[in-house]
CSV table of C-alpha atoms and ligand atoms in Angstrom, one decimal:
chain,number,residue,atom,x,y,z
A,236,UNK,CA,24.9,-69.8,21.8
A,237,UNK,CA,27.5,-67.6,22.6
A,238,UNK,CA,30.2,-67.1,20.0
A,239,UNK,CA,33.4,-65.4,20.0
A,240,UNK,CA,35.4,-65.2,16.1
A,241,UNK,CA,38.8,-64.5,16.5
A,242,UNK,CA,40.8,-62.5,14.2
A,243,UNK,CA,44.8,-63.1,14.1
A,244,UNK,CA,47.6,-64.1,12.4
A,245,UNK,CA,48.4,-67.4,15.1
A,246,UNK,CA,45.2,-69.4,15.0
A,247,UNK,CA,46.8,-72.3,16.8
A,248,UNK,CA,47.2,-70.0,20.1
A,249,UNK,CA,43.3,-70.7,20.2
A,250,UNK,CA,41.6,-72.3,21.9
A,251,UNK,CA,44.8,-72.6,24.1
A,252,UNK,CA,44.3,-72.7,27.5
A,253,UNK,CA,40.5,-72.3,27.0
A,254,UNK,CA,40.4,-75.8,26.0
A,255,UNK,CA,41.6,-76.7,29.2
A,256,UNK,CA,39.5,-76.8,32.7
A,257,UNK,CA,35.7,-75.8,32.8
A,258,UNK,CA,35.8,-73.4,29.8
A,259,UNK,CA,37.0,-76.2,27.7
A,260,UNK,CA,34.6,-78.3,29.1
A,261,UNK,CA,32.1,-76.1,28.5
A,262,UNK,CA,33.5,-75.1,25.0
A,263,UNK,CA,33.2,-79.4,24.2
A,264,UNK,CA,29.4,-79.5,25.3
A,265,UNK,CA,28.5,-76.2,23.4
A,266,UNK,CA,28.1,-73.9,25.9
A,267,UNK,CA,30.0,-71.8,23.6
A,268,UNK,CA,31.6,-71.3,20.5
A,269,UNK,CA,34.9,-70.0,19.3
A,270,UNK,CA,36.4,-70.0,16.0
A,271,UNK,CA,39.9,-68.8,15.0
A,272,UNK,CA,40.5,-67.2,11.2
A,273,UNK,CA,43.7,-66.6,10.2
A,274,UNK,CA,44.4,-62.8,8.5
A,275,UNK,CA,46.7,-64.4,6.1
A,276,UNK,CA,44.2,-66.3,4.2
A,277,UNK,CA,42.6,-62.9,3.0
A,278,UNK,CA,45.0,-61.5,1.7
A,279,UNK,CA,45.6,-60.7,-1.9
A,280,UNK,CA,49.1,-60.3,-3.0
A,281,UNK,CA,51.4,-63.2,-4.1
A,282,UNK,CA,53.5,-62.7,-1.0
A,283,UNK,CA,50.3,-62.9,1.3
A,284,UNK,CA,51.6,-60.0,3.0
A,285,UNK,CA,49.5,-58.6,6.0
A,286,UNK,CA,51.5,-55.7,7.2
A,287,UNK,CA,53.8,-52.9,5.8
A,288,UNK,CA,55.8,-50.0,7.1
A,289,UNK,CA,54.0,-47.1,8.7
A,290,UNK,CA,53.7,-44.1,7.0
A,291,UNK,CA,55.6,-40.8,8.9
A,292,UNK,CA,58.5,-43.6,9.6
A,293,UNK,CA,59.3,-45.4,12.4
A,294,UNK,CA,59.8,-49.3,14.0
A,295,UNK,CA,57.9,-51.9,13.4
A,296,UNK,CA,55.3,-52.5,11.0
A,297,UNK,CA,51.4,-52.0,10.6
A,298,UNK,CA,48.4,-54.5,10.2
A,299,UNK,CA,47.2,-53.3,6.4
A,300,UNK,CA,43.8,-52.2,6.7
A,301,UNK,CA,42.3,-53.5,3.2
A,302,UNK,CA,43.4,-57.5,4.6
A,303,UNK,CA,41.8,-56.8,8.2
A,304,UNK,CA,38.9,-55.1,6.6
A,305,UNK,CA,38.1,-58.1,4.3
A,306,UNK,CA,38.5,-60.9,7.0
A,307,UNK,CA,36.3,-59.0,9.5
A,308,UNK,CA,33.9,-57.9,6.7
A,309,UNK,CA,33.3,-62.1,5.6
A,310,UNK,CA,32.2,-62.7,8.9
A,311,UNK,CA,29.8,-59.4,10.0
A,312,UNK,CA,28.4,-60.0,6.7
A,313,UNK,CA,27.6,-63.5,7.4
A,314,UNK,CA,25.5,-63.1,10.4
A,315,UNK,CA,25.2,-61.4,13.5
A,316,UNK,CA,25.8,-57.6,13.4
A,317,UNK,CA,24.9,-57.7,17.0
A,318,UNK,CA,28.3,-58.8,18.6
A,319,UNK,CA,30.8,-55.7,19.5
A,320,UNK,CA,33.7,-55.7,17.3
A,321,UNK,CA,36.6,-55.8,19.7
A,322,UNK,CA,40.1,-54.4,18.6
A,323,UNK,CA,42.7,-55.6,21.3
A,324,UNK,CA,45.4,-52.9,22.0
A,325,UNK,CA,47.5,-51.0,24.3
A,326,UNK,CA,46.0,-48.0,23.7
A,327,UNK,CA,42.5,-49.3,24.2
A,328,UNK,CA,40.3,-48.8,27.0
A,329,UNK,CA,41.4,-50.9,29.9
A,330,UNK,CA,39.3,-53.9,30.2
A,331,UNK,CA,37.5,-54.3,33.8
A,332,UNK,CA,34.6,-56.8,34.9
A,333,UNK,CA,31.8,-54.0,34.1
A,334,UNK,CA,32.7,-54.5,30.4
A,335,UNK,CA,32.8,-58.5,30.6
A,336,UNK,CA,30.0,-58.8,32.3
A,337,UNK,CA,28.3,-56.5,29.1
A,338,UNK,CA,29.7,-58.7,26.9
A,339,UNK,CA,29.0,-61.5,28.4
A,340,UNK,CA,25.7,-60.9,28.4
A,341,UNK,CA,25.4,-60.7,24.7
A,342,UNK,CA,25.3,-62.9,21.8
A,343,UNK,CA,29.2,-63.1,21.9
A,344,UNK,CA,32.5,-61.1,20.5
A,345,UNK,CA,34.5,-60.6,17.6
A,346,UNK,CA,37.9,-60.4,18.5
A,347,UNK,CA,40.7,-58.8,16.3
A,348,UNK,CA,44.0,-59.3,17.8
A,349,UNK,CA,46.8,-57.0,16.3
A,350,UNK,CA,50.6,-57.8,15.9
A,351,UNK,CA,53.5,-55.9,15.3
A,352,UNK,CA,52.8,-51.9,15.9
A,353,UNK,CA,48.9,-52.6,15.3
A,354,UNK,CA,45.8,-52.4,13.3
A,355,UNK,CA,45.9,-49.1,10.5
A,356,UNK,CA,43.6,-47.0,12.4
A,357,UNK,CA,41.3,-46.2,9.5
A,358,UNK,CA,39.9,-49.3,9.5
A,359,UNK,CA,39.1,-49.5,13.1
A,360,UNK,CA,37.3,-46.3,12.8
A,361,UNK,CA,35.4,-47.7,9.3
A,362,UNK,CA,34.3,-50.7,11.5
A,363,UNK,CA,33.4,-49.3,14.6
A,364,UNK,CA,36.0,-51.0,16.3
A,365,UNK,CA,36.0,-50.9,20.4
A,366,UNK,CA,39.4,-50.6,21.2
A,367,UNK,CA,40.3,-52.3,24.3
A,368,UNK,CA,43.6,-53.3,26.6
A,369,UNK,CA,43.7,-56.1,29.4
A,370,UNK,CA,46.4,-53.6,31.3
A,371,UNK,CA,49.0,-51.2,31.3
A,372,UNK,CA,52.0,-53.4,29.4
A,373,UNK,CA,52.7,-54.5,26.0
A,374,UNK,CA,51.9,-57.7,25.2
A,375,UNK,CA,53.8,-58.8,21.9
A,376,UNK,CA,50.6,-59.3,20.5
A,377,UNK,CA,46.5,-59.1,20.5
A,378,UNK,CA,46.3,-63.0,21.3
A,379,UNK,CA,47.1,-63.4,24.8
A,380,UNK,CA,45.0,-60.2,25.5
A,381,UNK,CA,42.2,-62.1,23.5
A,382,UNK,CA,42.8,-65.4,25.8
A,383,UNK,CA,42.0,-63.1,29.2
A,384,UNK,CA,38.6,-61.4,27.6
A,385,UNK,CA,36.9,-64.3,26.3
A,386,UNK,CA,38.2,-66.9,30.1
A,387,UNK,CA,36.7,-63.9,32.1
A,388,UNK,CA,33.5,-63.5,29.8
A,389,UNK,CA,33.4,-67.8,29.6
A,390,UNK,CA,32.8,-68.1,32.7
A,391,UNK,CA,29.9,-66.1,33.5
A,392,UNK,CA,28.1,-67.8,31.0
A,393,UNK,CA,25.0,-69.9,32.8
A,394,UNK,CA,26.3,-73.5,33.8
A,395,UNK,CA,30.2,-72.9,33.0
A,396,UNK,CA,31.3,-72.3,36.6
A,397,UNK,CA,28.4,-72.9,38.4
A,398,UNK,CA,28.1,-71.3,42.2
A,399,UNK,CA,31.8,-70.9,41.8
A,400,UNK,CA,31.1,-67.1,40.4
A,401,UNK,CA,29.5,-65.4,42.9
A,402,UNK,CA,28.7,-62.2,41.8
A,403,UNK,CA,28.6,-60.3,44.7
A,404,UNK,CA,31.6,-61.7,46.8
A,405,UNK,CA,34.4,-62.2,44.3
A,406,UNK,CA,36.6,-59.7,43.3
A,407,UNK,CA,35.5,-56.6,41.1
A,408,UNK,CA,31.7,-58.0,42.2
A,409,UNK,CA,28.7,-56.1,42.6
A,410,UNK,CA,30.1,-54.6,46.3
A,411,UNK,CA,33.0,-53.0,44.0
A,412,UNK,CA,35.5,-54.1,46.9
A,413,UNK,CA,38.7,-57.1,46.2
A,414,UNK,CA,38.2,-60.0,48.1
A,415,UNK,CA,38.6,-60.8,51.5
A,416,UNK,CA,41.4,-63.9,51.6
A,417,UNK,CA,41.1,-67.5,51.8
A,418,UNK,CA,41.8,-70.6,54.0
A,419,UNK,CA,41.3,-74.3,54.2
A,420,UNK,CA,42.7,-77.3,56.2
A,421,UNK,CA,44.9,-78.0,58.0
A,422,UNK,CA,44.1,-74.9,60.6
A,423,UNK,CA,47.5,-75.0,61.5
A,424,UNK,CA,50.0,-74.8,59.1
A,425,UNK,CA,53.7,-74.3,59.8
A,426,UNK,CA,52.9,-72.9,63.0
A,427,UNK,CA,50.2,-70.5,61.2
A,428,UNK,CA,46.7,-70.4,62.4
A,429,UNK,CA,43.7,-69.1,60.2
A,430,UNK,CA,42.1,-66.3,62.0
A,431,UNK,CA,39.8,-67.9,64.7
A,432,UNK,CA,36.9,-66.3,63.4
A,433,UNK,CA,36.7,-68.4,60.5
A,434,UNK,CA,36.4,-71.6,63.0
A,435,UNK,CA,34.1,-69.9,65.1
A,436,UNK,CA,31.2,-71.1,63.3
A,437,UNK,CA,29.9,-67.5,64.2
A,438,UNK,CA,28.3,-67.2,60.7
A,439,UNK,CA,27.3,-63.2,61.5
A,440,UNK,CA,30.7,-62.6,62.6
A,441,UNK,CA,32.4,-64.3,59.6
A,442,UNK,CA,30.2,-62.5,57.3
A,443,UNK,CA,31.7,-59.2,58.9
A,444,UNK,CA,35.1,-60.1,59.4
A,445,UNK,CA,35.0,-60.6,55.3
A,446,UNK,CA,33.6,-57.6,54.9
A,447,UNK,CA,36.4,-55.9,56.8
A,448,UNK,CA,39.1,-58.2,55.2
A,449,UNK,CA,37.5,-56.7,52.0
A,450,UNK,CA,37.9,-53.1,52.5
A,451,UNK,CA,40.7,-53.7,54.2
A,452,UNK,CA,42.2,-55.0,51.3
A,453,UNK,CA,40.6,-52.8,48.5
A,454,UNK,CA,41.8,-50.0,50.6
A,455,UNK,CA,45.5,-50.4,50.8
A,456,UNK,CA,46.3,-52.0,47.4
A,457,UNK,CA,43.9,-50.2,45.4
A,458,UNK,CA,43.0,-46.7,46.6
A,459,UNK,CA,41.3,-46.5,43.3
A,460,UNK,CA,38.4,-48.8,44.0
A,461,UNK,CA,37.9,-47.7,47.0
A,462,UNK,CA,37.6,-44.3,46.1
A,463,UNK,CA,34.6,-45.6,43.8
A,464,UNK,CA,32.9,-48.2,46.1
A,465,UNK,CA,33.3,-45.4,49.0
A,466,UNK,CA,31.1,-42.4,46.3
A,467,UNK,CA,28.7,-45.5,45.5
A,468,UNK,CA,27.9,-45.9,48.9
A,469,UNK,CA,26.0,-43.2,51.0
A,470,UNK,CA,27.0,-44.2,54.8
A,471,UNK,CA,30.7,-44.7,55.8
A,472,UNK,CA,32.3,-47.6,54.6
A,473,UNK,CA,34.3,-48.8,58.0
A,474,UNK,CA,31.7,-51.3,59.8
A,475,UNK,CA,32.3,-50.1,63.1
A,476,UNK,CA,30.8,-53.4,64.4
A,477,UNK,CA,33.8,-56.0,63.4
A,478,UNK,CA,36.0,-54.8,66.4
A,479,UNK,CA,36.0,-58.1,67.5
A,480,UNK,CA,37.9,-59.3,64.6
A,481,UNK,CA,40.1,-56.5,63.0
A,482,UNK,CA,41.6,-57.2,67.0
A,483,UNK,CA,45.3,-58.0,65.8
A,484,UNK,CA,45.2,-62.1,65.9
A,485,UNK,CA,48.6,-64.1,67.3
A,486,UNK,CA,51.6,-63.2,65.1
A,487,UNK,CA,51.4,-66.5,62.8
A,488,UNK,CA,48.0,-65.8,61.7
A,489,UNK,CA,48.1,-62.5,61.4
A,490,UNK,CA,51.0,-62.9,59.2
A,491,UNK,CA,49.5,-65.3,57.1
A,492,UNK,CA,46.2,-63.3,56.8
A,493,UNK,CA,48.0,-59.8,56.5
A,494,UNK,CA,50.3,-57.6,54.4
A,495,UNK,CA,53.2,-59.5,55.4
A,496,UNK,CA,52.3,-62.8,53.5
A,497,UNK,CA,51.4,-61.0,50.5
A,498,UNK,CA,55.1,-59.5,50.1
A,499,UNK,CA,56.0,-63.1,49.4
A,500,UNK,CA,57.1,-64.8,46.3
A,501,UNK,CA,54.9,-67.2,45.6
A,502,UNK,CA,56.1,-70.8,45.6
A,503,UNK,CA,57.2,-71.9,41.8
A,504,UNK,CA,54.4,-73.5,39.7
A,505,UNK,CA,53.3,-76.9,39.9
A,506,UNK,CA,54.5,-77.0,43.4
A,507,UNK,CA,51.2,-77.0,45.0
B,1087,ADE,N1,48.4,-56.0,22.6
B,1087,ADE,C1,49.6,-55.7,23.1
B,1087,ADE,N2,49.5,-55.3,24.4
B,1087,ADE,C2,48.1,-55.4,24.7
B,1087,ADE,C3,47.4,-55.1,25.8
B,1087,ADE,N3,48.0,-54.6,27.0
B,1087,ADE,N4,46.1,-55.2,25.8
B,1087,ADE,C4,45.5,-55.6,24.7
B,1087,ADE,N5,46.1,-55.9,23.5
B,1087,ADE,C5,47.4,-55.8,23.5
C-alpha cells in the first residue's frame, strides 16, 4: 500500500483535509496510508527543545539536526528505504505534476515538514533529503506544503478518483497544455451562453475547439508551458482547422468563456 510518514511538529494538521472527500475515503478503505510523528517526542533534553538559534546570527530559529535526524532515522530503519525522503522548503525544487506522478508511482513518501527558518542543512545532506517547494511563497510552515504533495499524489493512486483523472486532458497532463474551460446546465445563464460548439453534439469539432481553448489558454497565462509543449512537439502547435470555433462567439459567451471572466473575483466560499 502506499504510505506516506509525515515528519512535523503539528501532527493534528494531518490528516486534515485529506480525511475529507475521496482521499479520505480512500485513506478509510486502505488505499493508503498516512502516519503523522511528532519531532518533539525525539527529542532529548528536559525542555524537549527542537530548534535553536542559527549560527552566523539572524531571525528566527533552526530545526536541530540531531532531533530530525533521530525521528527520520526510527522510521528508514524500520522498513522501506525505497520511499524518497522529502524535505518541504522554499528553497526546494518547485513541485510540478512530473514529480507527483514519480512519486506516486512508488511505494510512497516520507515527508519532513520544517518550521521556523528550517531544517539544519547538514542533516538534509546526511539523509539524502529531496528538497522540494509547492511555489514561490512562504508558507509559515512545511505542513500545508505536505497537505498539497500527498492530495495531488492521492489521487492518482488506482481507484481513488476513478475516470475523474484523466491523464491526458487535465491540466499539467501528458499534452503539457492547461485546460480548456468548463460548462454545465443551464446553457443560459444570466444572459450567458456556453459556446455553441459544446451543444453542437459535433464530437470532432468539440474535441478541437478544446484543443484550441487549451493552447489558447496555456499560451497567454503561462508562456512557460507553452514554450515546452511547443519544443516537445515537432509541427506547429496552432490547429489551423478549428476556424470554425476560435470565430469570436456573441458577447455573453465569449465573455464567460474568455479572458474577461477570468479577471473576476470569484464568488465567496460556500456560496456555490
Ligand atoms: N515551507 C514554507 N514555504 C514553503 C513552500 N513554498 N514550499 C514548501 N515548503 C514550504
Amino acid at each position: 500500500m502506499w504510505h506516506a510518514s509525515v515528519f512535523t511538529l503539528f501532527p493534528e494538521m494531518f490528516p486534515g483535509p485529506l480525511g475529507l472527500s475521496l482521499a479520505g475515503k480512500a485513506l478509510r478503505e486502505g488505499r493508503w496510508g498516512l502516519e503523522a510523528i511528532d519531532i518533539r517526542s525525539f527529542a532529548t533534553d528536559r525542555h524537549r527543545s527542537v530548534d535553536d538559534t542559527p549560527f552566523g546570527g539572524g531571525a528566527g530559529m533552526v530545526m536541530r539536526p540531531d532531533v530530525v535526524d533521530a525521528a527520520v532515522g526510527a522510521t528508514v530503519a524500520a522498513g522501506d528505504p525505497a520511499r524518497p525522503l522529502i524535505c518541504l522548503t522554499p528553497r526546494g525544487r518547485l513541485l510540478d505534476q512530473a514529480l507527483v506522478r514519480e512519486i506516486a508511482a512508488g511505494p510512497g513518501c516520507i515527508l519532513v515538514c520544517g518550521r521556523y527558518e528550517g531544517v539544519d542543512q547538514r542533516v538534509i545532506e546526511a539523509r539524502g533529503m529531496r528538497e522540494v517547494s509547492v511555489g514561490d511563497y512562504v508558507l509559515s510552515g512545511g505542513e500545508p506544503a505536505a497537505l498539497v504533495l500527498l492530495d495531488a499524489c492521492v489521487r492518482l493512486l488506482p481507484g481513488v478518483m476513478g475516470a475523474a483523472a484523466s491523464a491526458e486532458e487535465e491540466s499539467h497532463g501528458e499534452a503539457g497544455l492547461l485546460e480548456y474551460p468548463h460548462y454545465t446546465r443551464p446553457a443560459e445563464w444570466q444572459g450567458r451562453r456556453v459556446p455553441e460548439v459544446l451543444v453542437s453534439g459535433h464530437h470532432a469539432a468539440v474535441a478541437r475547439w478544446r484543443r484550441a481553448e487549451a493552447e489558447r489558454i496555456t499560451r497567454e497565462r503561462r508562456p512557460d508551458l507553452w514554450a515546452k509543449h511547443g519544443s516537445r512537439r515537432p509541427e506547429p502547435a496552432a490547429d489551423a482547422a478549428c476556424g470554425e470555433v476560435l470565430r469570436r462567439p456573441e458577447p455573453a459567451a465569449d465573455a464567460a468563456c474568455g479572458t474577461a471572466a477570468n479577471t473576476r473575483l470569484p464568488r465567496a466560499a460556500g456560496a456555490a
